[in-house]
PDB file of C-alpha atoms in Angstrom:
ATOM      1  CA  MET A  10     103.164  97.598  75.616  1.00 71.00           C
ATOM      2  CA  LYS A  11     101.412  95.702  78.671  1.00 88.00           C
ATOM      3  CA  MET A  12     102.970  95.098  81.977  1.00 92.00           C
ATOM      4  CA  THR A  13     103.002  91.574  82.952  1.00 95.00           C
ATOM      5  CA  PRO A  14     104.448  89.986  86.426  1.00 95.00           C
ATOM      6  CA  ARG A  15     107.043  88.969  84.264  1.00 95.00           C
ATOM      7  CA  LYS A  16     108.579  91.570  82.635  1.00 96.00           C
ATOM      8  CA  LEU A  17     108.005  94.287  86.125  1.00 95.00           C
ATOM      9  CA  ARG A  18     110.750  90.915  87.578  1.00 96.00           C
ATOM     10  CA  PHE A  19     113.038  90.985  85.003  1.00 96.00           C
ATOM     11  CA  GLY A  20     112.774  95.391  85.168  1.00 95.00           C
ATOM     12  CA  LEU A  21     113.582  96.179  89.056  1.00 95.00           C
ATOM     13  CA  ASN A  22     116.407  92.948  89.357  1.00 95.00           C
ATOM     14  CA  ILE A  23     117.895  95.840  86.871  1.00 95.00           C
ATOM     15  CA  TRP A  24     117.045  98.501  88.447  1.00 93.00           C
ATOM     16  CA  PHE A  25     120.146 100.411  89.724  1.00 89.00           C
ATOM     17  CA  PRO A  26     118.250 100.574  93.055  1.00 88.00           C
ATOM     18  CA  PHE A  27     118.046  96.713  93.835  1.00 90.00           C
ATOM     19  CA  ARG A  28     120.094  95.296  91.342  1.00 88.00           C
ATOM     20  CA  PHE A  29     123.657  97.195  93.056  1.00 86.00           C
ATOM     21  CA  THR A  30     121.643  96.591  96.832  1.00 89.00           C
ATOM     22  CA  GLY A  31     121.636  92.644  96.514  1.00 92.00           C
ATOM     23  CA  ILE A  32     117.805  92.770  96.129  1.00 96.00           C
ATOM     24  CA  LYS A  33     117.033  89.927  93.896  1.00 97.00           C
ATOM     25  CA  VAL A  34     112.653  90.075  93.113  1.00 97.00           C
ATOM     26  CA  LEU A  35     112.694  86.181  92.715  1.00 98.00           C
ATOM     27  CA  GLU A  36     109.203  85.103  92.727  1.00 97.00           C
ATOM     28  CA  PHE A  37     106.025  87.290  91.018  1.00 95.00           C
ATOM     29  CA  ARG A  38     102.681  84.912  90.995  1.00 96.00           C
ATOM     30  CA  ASP A  39     101.137  86.015  86.990  1.00 95.00           C
ATOM     31  CA  ASP A  40      97.594  86.948  89.212  1.00 95.00           C
ATOM     32  CA  TRP A  41     100.145  89.969  90.422  1.00 96.00           C
ATOM     33  CA  SER A  42      98.302  88.568  94.509  1.00 96.00           C
ATOM     34  CA  TYR A  43     102.144  86.945  95.852  1.00 98.00           C
ATOM     35  CA  ALA A  44     105.572  88.563  94.740  1.00 98.00           C
ATOM     36  CA  LYS A  45     109.055  86.954  97.064  1.00 98.00           C
ATOM     37  CA  VAL A  46     112.201  88.871  97.323  1.00 98.00           C
ATOM     38  CA  ARG A  47     116.169  87.790  99.203  1.00 97.00           C
ATOM     39  CA  LEU A  48     118.455  90.508  99.713  1.00 96.00           C
ATOM     40  CA  LYS A  49     122.267  88.624  99.597  1.00 93.00           C
ATOM     41  CA  LYS A  50     124.540  90.964 101.996  1.00 86.00           C
ATOM     42  CA  SER A  51     127.981  91.669 100.201  1.00 83.00           C
ATOM     43  CA  TRP A  52     131.087  94.228 100.678  1.00 83.00           C
ATOM     44  CA  TYR A  53     129.039  96.736  99.497  1.00 81.00           C
ATOM     45  CA  ASN A  54     125.258  96.483 101.225  1.00 80.00           C
ATOM     46  CA  GLN A  55     127.061  95.439 105.040  1.00 82.00           C
ATOM     47  CA  ASN A  56     126.993  98.178 107.912  1.00 82.00           C
ATOM     48  CA  ALA A  57     129.570  98.502 110.067  1.00 88.00           C
ATOM     49  CA  VAL A  58     129.218  95.882 112.103  1.00 87.00           C
ATOM     50  CA  GLY A  59     129.454  93.284 108.778  1.00 80.00           C
ATOM     51  CA  THR A  60     125.637  92.758 109.250  1.00 82.00           C
ATOM     52  CA  HIS A  61     122.884  93.907 106.886  1.00 83.00           C
ATOM     53  CA  PHE A  62     122.573  97.992 106.432  1.00 88.00           C
ATOM     54  CA  GLY A  63     118.684  98.780 107.658  1.00 87.00           C
ATOM     55  CA  GLY A  64     118.928 100.886 104.487  1.00 90.00           C
ATOM     56  CA  SER A  65     118.536  97.596 102.304  1.00 92.00           C
ATOM     57  CA  LEU A  66     116.552  95.773 104.632  1.00 93.00           C
ATOM     58  CA  PHE A  67     113.838  98.390 104.235  1.00 94.00           C
ATOM     59  CA  ALA A  68     114.228  99.198 100.223  1.00 94.00           C
ATOM     60  CA  MET A  69     113.836  95.154  99.478  1.00 95.00           C
ATOM     61  CA  THR A  70     110.096  95.922 101.129  1.00 96.00           C
ATOM     62  CA  ASP A  71     109.484  99.419  99.386  1.00 92.00           C
ATOM     63  CA  PRO A  72     107.741  98.730  96.503  1.00 92.00           C
ATOM     64  CA  PHE A  73     105.627  95.158  96.126  1.00 97.00           C
ATOM     65  CA  TYR A  74     102.660  96.039  97.686  1.00 97.00           C
ATOM     66  CA  MET A  75     101.472  99.598  95.444  1.00 97.00           C
ATOM     67  CA  LEU A  76     102.554  97.601  92.026  1.00 96.00           C
ATOM     68  CA  MET A  77     101.355  94.453  93.567  1.00 97.00           C
ATOM     69  CA  ALA A  78      97.858  96.200  94.060  1.00 97.00           C
ATOM     70  CA  TYR A  79      98.074  98.610  91.721  1.00 96.00           C
ATOM     71  CA  TYR A  80      98.360  95.962  88.951  1.00 95.00           C
ATOM     72  CA  GLN A  81      95.802  94.690  89.740  1.00 94.00           C
ATOM     73  CA  ILE A  82      93.023  96.432  90.965  1.00 94.00           C
ATOM     74  CA  GLY A  83      93.472  98.446  87.775  1.00 88.00           C
ATOM     75  CA  LYS A  84      93.345 102.076  86.421  1.00 90.00           C
ATOM     76  CA  ASP A  85      90.574 103.095  87.244  1.00 92.00           C
ATOM     77  CA  TYR A  86      92.423 103.195  90.889  1.00 95.00           C
ATOM     78  CA  LEU A  87      95.027 105.753  92.444  1.00 95.00           C
ATOM     79  CA  VAL A  88      96.962 103.703  94.240  1.00 97.00           C
ATOM     80  CA  TRP A  89     100.335 105.254  95.850  1.00 96.00           C
ATOM     81  CA  ASP A  90     102.562 104.092  99.112  1.00 96.00           C
ATOM     82  CA  LYS A  91     101.513 106.467 101.733  1.00 97.00           C
ATOM     83  CA  LYS A  92     103.644 105.010 105.351  1.00 97.00           C
ATOM     84  CA  ALA A  93     105.754 102.110 105.471  1.00 97.00           C
ATOM     85  CA  GLU A  94     107.961 101.645 109.404  1.00 97.00           C
ATOM     86  CA  ILE A  95     110.547  99.255 110.396  1.00 97.00           C
ATOM     87  CA  LYS A  96     111.744  96.980 113.605  1.00 97.00           C
ATOM     88  CA  PHE A  97     114.919  95.848 113.489  1.00 96.00           C
ATOM     89  CA  ILE A  98     114.652  92.161 115.485  1.00 96.00           C
ATOM     90  CA  LYS A  99     117.695  90.205 114.703  1.00 94.00           C
ATOM     91  CA  ALA A 100     121.101  91.330 113.437  1.00 90.00           C
ATOM     92  CA  SER A 101     121.781  88.648 110.246  1.00 90.00           C
ATOM     93  CA  ARG A 102     125.038  87.643 107.406  1.00 92.00           C
ATOM     94  CA  LYS A 103     123.062  85.161 106.114  1.00 93.00           C
ATOM     95  CA  PRO A 104     121.110  85.396 102.972  1.00 96.00           C
ATOM     96  CA  VAL A 105     117.436  86.746 103.780  1.00 97.00           C
ATOM     97  CA  PHE A 106     113.459  86.842 102.518  1.00 98.00           C
ATOM     98  CA  ALA A 107     110.132  88.730 101.721  1.00 98.00           C
ATOM     99  CA  GLU A 108     107.165  87.238 100.849  1.00 98.00           C
ATOM    100  CA  PHE A 109     103.919  90.044  98.980  1.00 98.00           C
ATOM    101  CA  HIS A 110     100.352  88.528  99.456  1.00 97.00           C
ATOM    102  CA  LEU A 111      98.045  90.307  98.080  1.00 97.00           C
ATOM    103  CA  PRO A 112      94.383  87.955  97.052  1.00 94.00           C
ATOM    104  CA  ASN A 113      92.489  88.857  94.221  1.00 90.00           C
ATOM    105  CA  GLU A 114      89.351  88.832  96.968  1.00 92.00           C
ATOM    106  CA  LEU A 115      90.805  91.246  98.901  1.00 95.00           C
ATOM    107  CA  LEU A 116      90.968  93.706  95.750  1.00 93.00           C
ATOM    108  CA  GLU A 117      86.936  93.313  95.880  1.00 93.00           C
ATOM    109  CA  ASP A 118      86.773  94.216  99.179  1.00 95.00           C
ATOM    110  CA  TRP A 119      87.782  97.323  98.443  1.00 96.00           C
ATOM    111  CA  LYS A 120      86.701  98.146  95.179  1.00 94.00           C
ATOM    112  CA  THR A 121      83.556  97.447  97.630  1.00 94.00           C
ATOM    113  CA  GLN A 122      84.480  99.912 100.106  1.00 95.00           C
ATOM    114  CA  LEU A 123      85.909 102.381  97.738  1.00 95.00           C
ATOM    115  CA  GLN A 124      82.071 103.107  96.068  1.00 92.00           C
ATOM    116  CA  THR A 125      81.165 104.718  99.602  1.00 92.00           C
ATOM    117  CA  GLU A 126      84.628 106.624 100.814  1.00 93.00           C
ATOM    118  CA  ASP A 127      86.500 108.982  99.354  1.00 92.00           C
ATOM    119  CA  LYS A 128      89.669 106.869  99.585  1.00 95.00           C
ATOM    120  CA  ILE A 129      91.183 103.502 101.138  1.00 97.00           C
ATOM    121  CA  GLU A 130      94.431 103.472 103.638  1.00 98.00           C
ATOM    122  CA  PRO A 131      95.372  99.829 104.221  1.00 98.00           C
ATOM    123  CA  LYS A 132      98.394  98.034 105.931  1.00 98.00           C
ATOM    124  CA  PHE A 133      99.580  95.136 105.388  1.00 98.00           C
ATOM    125  CA  GLU A 134     102.477  93.764 107.988  1.00 97.00           C
ATOM    126  CA  VAL A 135     106.003  92.279 106.113  1.00 98.00           C
ATOM    127  CA  ASP A 136     108.017  89.728 107.700  1.00 98.00           C
ATOM    128  CA  ILE A 137     111.837  89.158 106.656  1.00 98.00           C
ATOM    129  CA  LYS A 138     113.512  86.357 107.762  1.00 98.00           C
ATOM    130  CA  ASP A 139     116.917  83.945 107.092  1.00 95.00           C
ATOM    131  CA  ALA A 140     116.472  80.670 105.322  1.00 93.00           C
ATOM    132  CA  GLU A 141     116.097  78.542 108.829  1.00 95.00           C
ATOM    133  CA  GLY A 142     113.090  81.486 108.890  1.00 96.00           C
ATOM    134  CA  ASN A 143     114.730  83.184 112.151  1.00 96.00           C
ATOM    135  CA  MET A 144     112.651  87.073 112.149  1.00 98.00           C
ATOM    136  CA  ILE A 145     115.375  89.946 111.246  1.00 96.00           C
ATOM    137  CA  ALA A 146     112.877  92.944 111.150  1.00 97.00           C
ATOM    138  CA  LYS A 147     109.115  93.856 110.380  1.00 98.00           C
ATOM    139  CA  VAL A 148     107.617  96.038 108.228  1.00 98.00           C
ATOM    140  CA  TRP A 149     104.683  98.361 108.124  1.00 98.00           C
ATOM    141  CA  LYS A 150     103.756  99.158 104.424  1.00 97.00           C
ATOM    142  CA  THR A 151      99.860 102.153 104.140  1.00 98.00           C
ATOM    143  CA  LEU A 152      98.679 102.314 100.606  1.00 98.00           C
ATOM    144  CA  TYR A 153      95.976 104.879 100.061  1.00 97.00           C
ATOM    145  CA  ILE A 154      93.743 104.193  97.314  1.00 97.00           C
ATOM    146  CA  LYS A 155      90.767 106.405  95.750  1.00 96.00           C
ATOM    147  CA  ASP A 156      89.178 105.692  92.322  1.00 94.00           C
ATOM    148  CA  LYS A 157      89.427 108.532  89.810  1.00 90.00           C
ATOM    149  CA  ARG A 158      85.658 108.073  88.696  1.00 86.00           C
ATOM    150  CA  ASN A 159      84.722 109.694  92.029  1.00 76.00           C
ATOM    151  CA  ALA A 160      88.023 112.380  92.294  1.00 64.00           C
ATOM    152  CA  PRO A 161      86.344 116.022  92.198  1.00 59.00           C
TER     153      PRO A 161
END
């Protein structure tokens, strides 16, 4: 069965680590180039002072660039999350959002790079904001991508 953005959005929204932490995938574009995620604060995902638990803020950004790259670039490539870092900027009790952009043209650049390089490690920056646009946290994600056809 072929994975589609709609199926993946449904699956992630019922996936235990998201469903029971207040994380909801709001949108996945049909070409895998964009995703939007929301985190609502609740009694079960707040920290000791009543704001968003940092682990939930971090988790809401976890799989998206890896999944978007994996489904866009094709089965000849190995795609993994390599590294992530988060900087907390402002505490919030309001719903927060993260958006992920991965244009198709970028993947073509990666394929070209992988013709001469063993692996690449592209980096992404994700802003977590509330509905008013206030910055809550910033996340940096690093992927590991390798052309499986060139592997020993």
